[in-house]
Amino acid sequence: MLLTIDIGNTNIKLGVYQDDELLAHWRMATERLKLADEYAVMIHNLFALAGLNVKQVQGCAISCVVPPLTGQFRVLSRSYLGVEPVIIGPGVASGLRYEIDTPDQLGADRVANSLAAFRRYGGPVIAIAFGTATAFDVITEAGVYIGGAIAPGIGISADALFRLAARLYQVELARPPQVIGKNTVHYMQSGLILGYAGLVEGLVRRMQTELGTPCTVVATGGLAEVIAGETDAITVVEPLLTLEGLKMIYEMNRPA
C-alpha cells in the first residue's frame, strides 16, 4: 500500500492506495506543534478504524507547505512505517517542465495538483486549489508549467471581515437566497461566496486571454464544490486531486 500525505496550513489530507485503487482517505487539522509520535498514533487509529493494516504500507509520498512538520513526517515515515518517504521538493522528478522565475519555491501541493490535472485532462489546463490561500496554476498543452496566481482564501477573507468589522459576525459560508441580500447574514454570504465566484471568473478569463485559447479548469479543495456551483468558469471538481498527484510523483521517484 502507498500512503499519500498532503500537509497544508489548515488541514492534512491522507490517502491510502493499493495499486490504482484508493482504499481510504481522511482529513485532520494541521497542528504545527504536534510531534511525529502524536501524528503516528492518529494515523494508526485511522487505519484501524478503516480495517487496514498500517504494517502493509510499503511507500509514502508527502507534500508539505508547513516547514516545521516536514521533519516530523519524515521521522514518522521512517520510524513508524519503516519506509523512506518521497517528499516533494527540489530534486524530485515532477513530470512537468517549468518556465517560471523560481521553480524551487513552488509549493509542493501545487506541483502535485498541476501534474494530476495535466495527466487527467491534458493541456492547456488551469488547476485551482481552494485552501487557506486559493492557488491558480497554469499548464500548457506541452506540459509546461508557466505560472499562476495566489489569492486570499475564502476562509481567511471571512475571518478578517469578522475580526476587523466590529458589527459583523461569523456566518455560514453558503450561497445566499439572492445576490441582493435583505439582511446582514445574506449581505456577507453574497459578498463572500458570489463575490469570490466573480474573482475566479475574472482570473480565469484573463488567464485564458493570455493563453489565447479556452482551457479546462479543474478545482480542488474544501470549498471547491461551493464555488463551482456558482460559476461556469470551473469545468470539473476533483476533491482528491492533490493525493492523486502525490501518487503519480511517487511512482516516478519510487525508492530502490
XYZ file of C-alpha atoms in Angstrom:
256
model
C 0.000 0.000 0.000
C 1.020 3.607 -0.593
C 0.242 6.349 1.948
C -0.035 9.855 0.466
C 0.051 12.833 2.829
C -0.720 16.441 1.855
C 0.164 18.796 4.734
C -1.499 22.180 4.299
C -1.671 25.225 6.537
C -5.156 24.352 7.782
C -5.698 20.649 7.075
C -3.742 17.460 6.471
C -5.194 15.140 3.840
C -4.236 11.459 3.723
C -4.977 8.759 1.191
C -4.182 5.040 1.056
C -3.734 3.410 -2.349
C -3.476 -0.248 -3.299
C -2.128 -0.086 -6.832
C -4.601 2.291 -8.553
C -7.420 1.824 -6.030
C -7.997 4.409 -3.316
C -8.828 2.338 -0.239
C -9.448 5.189 2.207
C -8.870 8.883 2.686
C -9.061 11.206 5.682
C -8.665 14.817 6.743
C -7.326 16.153 10.027
C -6.482 19.591 11.407
C -2.914 20.805 10.968
C -1.258 21.304 14.349
C 2.230 22.737 13.940
C 3.430 21.778 17.414
C 2.440 18.109 17.238
C 5.308 15.626 17.134
C 5.859 12.596 14.926
C 4.803 10.257 17.746
C 1.461 12.027 18.158
C 0.667 12.030 14.450
C 1.668 8.358 14.279
C -0.943 7.490 16.911
C -3.616 9.327 14.923
C -2.661 7.588 11.670
C -2.577 4.156 13.321
C -6.073 4.796 14.710
C -7.412 5.884 11.313
C -6.032 2.740 9.697
C -7.586 0.574 12.405
C -10.993 2.248 12.037
C -10.882 1.578 8.290
C -9.897 -2.043 8.825
C -6.465 -1.532 7.256
C -3.096 -2.770 8.495
C -0.557 0.034 8.699
C 2.246 -2.549 8.540
C 1.314 -3.194 4.916
C 2.342 0.325 3.873
C 5.293 -0.017 1.511
C 5.636 3.566 0.348
C 4.908 7.133 1.451
C 4.653 10.363 -0.555
C 4.478 13.711 1.235
C 3.781 17.298 0.184
C 4.198 19.883 2.909
C 3.857 23.679 2.994
C 4.398 23.854 6.783
C 8.200 23.628 7.219
C 8.192 22.554 10.914
C 6.142 19.466 10.006
C 8.305 18.222 7.135
C 10.857 16.765 9.523
C 8.197 15.318 11.821
C 6.531 13.396 8.997
C 9.893 12.217 7.687
C 10.547 10.742 11.130
C 7.042 9.275 11.218
C 7.522 7.544 7.881
C 10.906 6.114 8.797
C 10.147 5.138 12.394
C 6.511 4.022 12.267
C 6.016 2.943 8.650
C 9.524 1.636 8.029
C 9.789 3.335 4.618
C 11.854 6.177 3.200
C 9.347 8.868 2.134
C 9.331 10.729 -1.162
C 8.997 14.368 -0.116
C 8.010 16.671 -2.969
C 10.570 19.415 -3.499
C 13.687 20.395 -5.444
C 15.431 17.371 -6.914
C 12.264 15.261 -7.077
C 11.012 14.499 -10.605
C 7.566 16.016 -11.149
C 6.784 15.084 -14.749
C 6.449 18.748 -15.737
C 8.739 21.400 -17.192
C 8.813 24.885 -15.690
C 9.009 28.333 -17.250
C 8.858 30.486 -14.124
C 11.441 32.567 -12.261
C 11.616 30.480 -9.071
C 10.569 26.855 -9.654
C 12.296 25.804 -6.419
C 9.844 27.982 -4.461
C 6.678 26.476 -5.912
C 4.519 24.861 -3.235
C 4.665 21.055 -3.193
C 0.879 20.765 -3.246
C 0.737 22.969 -6.350
C 3.228 20.696 -8.103
C 1.050 17.669 -7.310
C -2.148 19.444 -8.400
C -0.589 20.599 -11.658
C 0.671 17.153 -12.600
C -2.614 15.425 -11.745
C -4.676 17.999 -13.648
C -2.438 17.719 -16.721
C -2.311 13.909 -16.659
C -6.097 13.592 -16.271
C -7.282 16.338 -18.617
C -4.347 17.276 -20.819
C -3.374 20.847 -21.536
C -3.862 23.665 -21.527
C -5.362 23.359 -18.081
C -5.803 25.597 -15.056
C -5.762 23.927 -11.629
C -7.387 25.876 -8.795
C -6.869 24.798 -5.183
C -9.269 26.333 -2.662
C -7.359 26.173 0.612
C -6.027 28.637 3.180
C -4.972 30.532 0.074
C -6.510 29.963 -3.342
C -3.835 28.990 -5.852
C -4.238 29.096 -9.631
C -1.741 27.060 -11.683
C -1.472 27.088 -15.480
C -0.041 24.218 -17.550
C 0.278 24.371 -21.336
C -0.629 21.771 -23.939
C 3.034 20.685 -23.949
C 3.062 20.047 -20.196
C 4.928 23.233 -19.286
C 4.051 24.968 -16.021
C 4.070 28.659 -16.945
C 2.816 30.318 -13.754
C -0.334 31.211 -11.884
C -1.742 33.383 -9.136
C -2.437 33.313 -5.401
C -5.459 34.964 -3.770
C -6.517 35.044 -0.107
C -8.641 32.004 0.650
C -12.351 32.369 1.332
C -11.896 31.276 4.944
C -9.205 33.791 5.858
C -11.048 36.531 3.947
C -14.151 35.792 6.016
C -12.144 35.641 9.266
C -10.595 39.046 8.544
C -14.035 40.515 7.885
C -15.497 39.128 11.118
C -12.460 40.138 13.185
C -11.929 43.666 11.892
C -15.519 44.833 11.385
C -16.929 45.353 14.867
C -20.595 44.895 13.999
C -20.198 41.883 11.728
C -20.220 38.307 12.963
C -19.372 34.836 11.728
C -21.782 33.339 9.187
C -22.002 30.040 7.338
C -20.082 30.041 4.062
C -23.094 29.136 1.954
C -24.979 30.590 -1.001
C -27.484 33.328 -0.064
C -31.051 33.185 -1.440
C -30.262 36.003 -3.879
C -27.434 38.322 -4.858
C -29.088 41.402 -3.360
C -29.204 40.500 0.314
C -32.013 41.527 2.661
C -30.187 41.133 5.990
C -26.652 41.149 7.378
C -26.137 37.387 7.039
C -27.138 37.426 3.381
C -25.103 40.594 2.701
C -21.953 38.796 3.854
C -22.775 35.499 2.148
C -23.349 37.315 -1.133
C -20.050 39.159 -0.883
C -18.068 36.151 0.263
C -19.479 33.365 -1.929
C -20.781 35.142 -5.022
C -18.047 37.759 -4.836
C -15.444 35.005 -4.723
C -17.052 33.313 -7.714
C -16.565 36.621 -9.534
C -12.884 36.627 -8.544
C -12.470 33.147 -10.014
C -14.282 34.105 -13.210
C -12.161 37.215 -13.644
C -8.817 35.497 -13.155
C -9.726 32.510 -15.325
C -10.928 34.795 -18.120
C -7.743 36.865 -18.017
C -5.539 33.736 -17.943
C -7.338 32.255 -20.942
C -6.911 35.550 -22.787
C -3.146 35.437 -22.167
C -3.037 31.795 -23.262
C -5.013 32.682 -26.381
C -7.349 29.706 -26.004
C -10.085 28.311 -23.749
C -8.932 25.531 -21.462
C -10.116 23.024 -18.888
C -10.361 24.383 -15.335
C -10.003 21.811 -12.550
C -10.870 22.773 -8.964
C -9.965 21.057 -5.713
C -10.014 21.890 -2.004
C -12.555 22.300 0.757
C -14.814 24.931 -0.820
C -14.343 23.928 -4.456
C -17.854 22.449 -4.698
C -19.441 25.587 -3.238
C -17.751 27.952 -5.691
C -18.122 25.591 -8.661
C -21.866 25.684 -8.098
C -21.873 29.442 -8.649
C -19.833 29.779 -11.832
C -19.401 28.083 -15.189
C -15.716 29.058 -15.210
C -14.903 25.766 -13.433
C -15.082 22.700 -15.669
C -14.768 19.930 -13.087
C -14.197 19.428 -9.348
C -11.644 16.809 -8.244
C -11.652 16.651 -4.415
C -8.669 14.265 -4.276
C -6.532 15.911 -6.958
C -3.527 16.509 -4.677
C -3.454 12.936 -3.400
C -3.600 11.640 -6.971
C -0.710 13.908 -7.922
C 1.320 12.630 -4.981
C 0.740 9.054 -6.115
C 1.909 9.937 -9.634
C 5.049 11.652 -8.352
C 5.816 8.745 -6.029
C 5.680 6.337 -8.952
C 8.300 8.438 -10.775
C 10.571 8.619 -7.733
C 9.972 5.250 -6.068
C 12.907 4.415 -3.768
C 15.004 1.426 -4.812
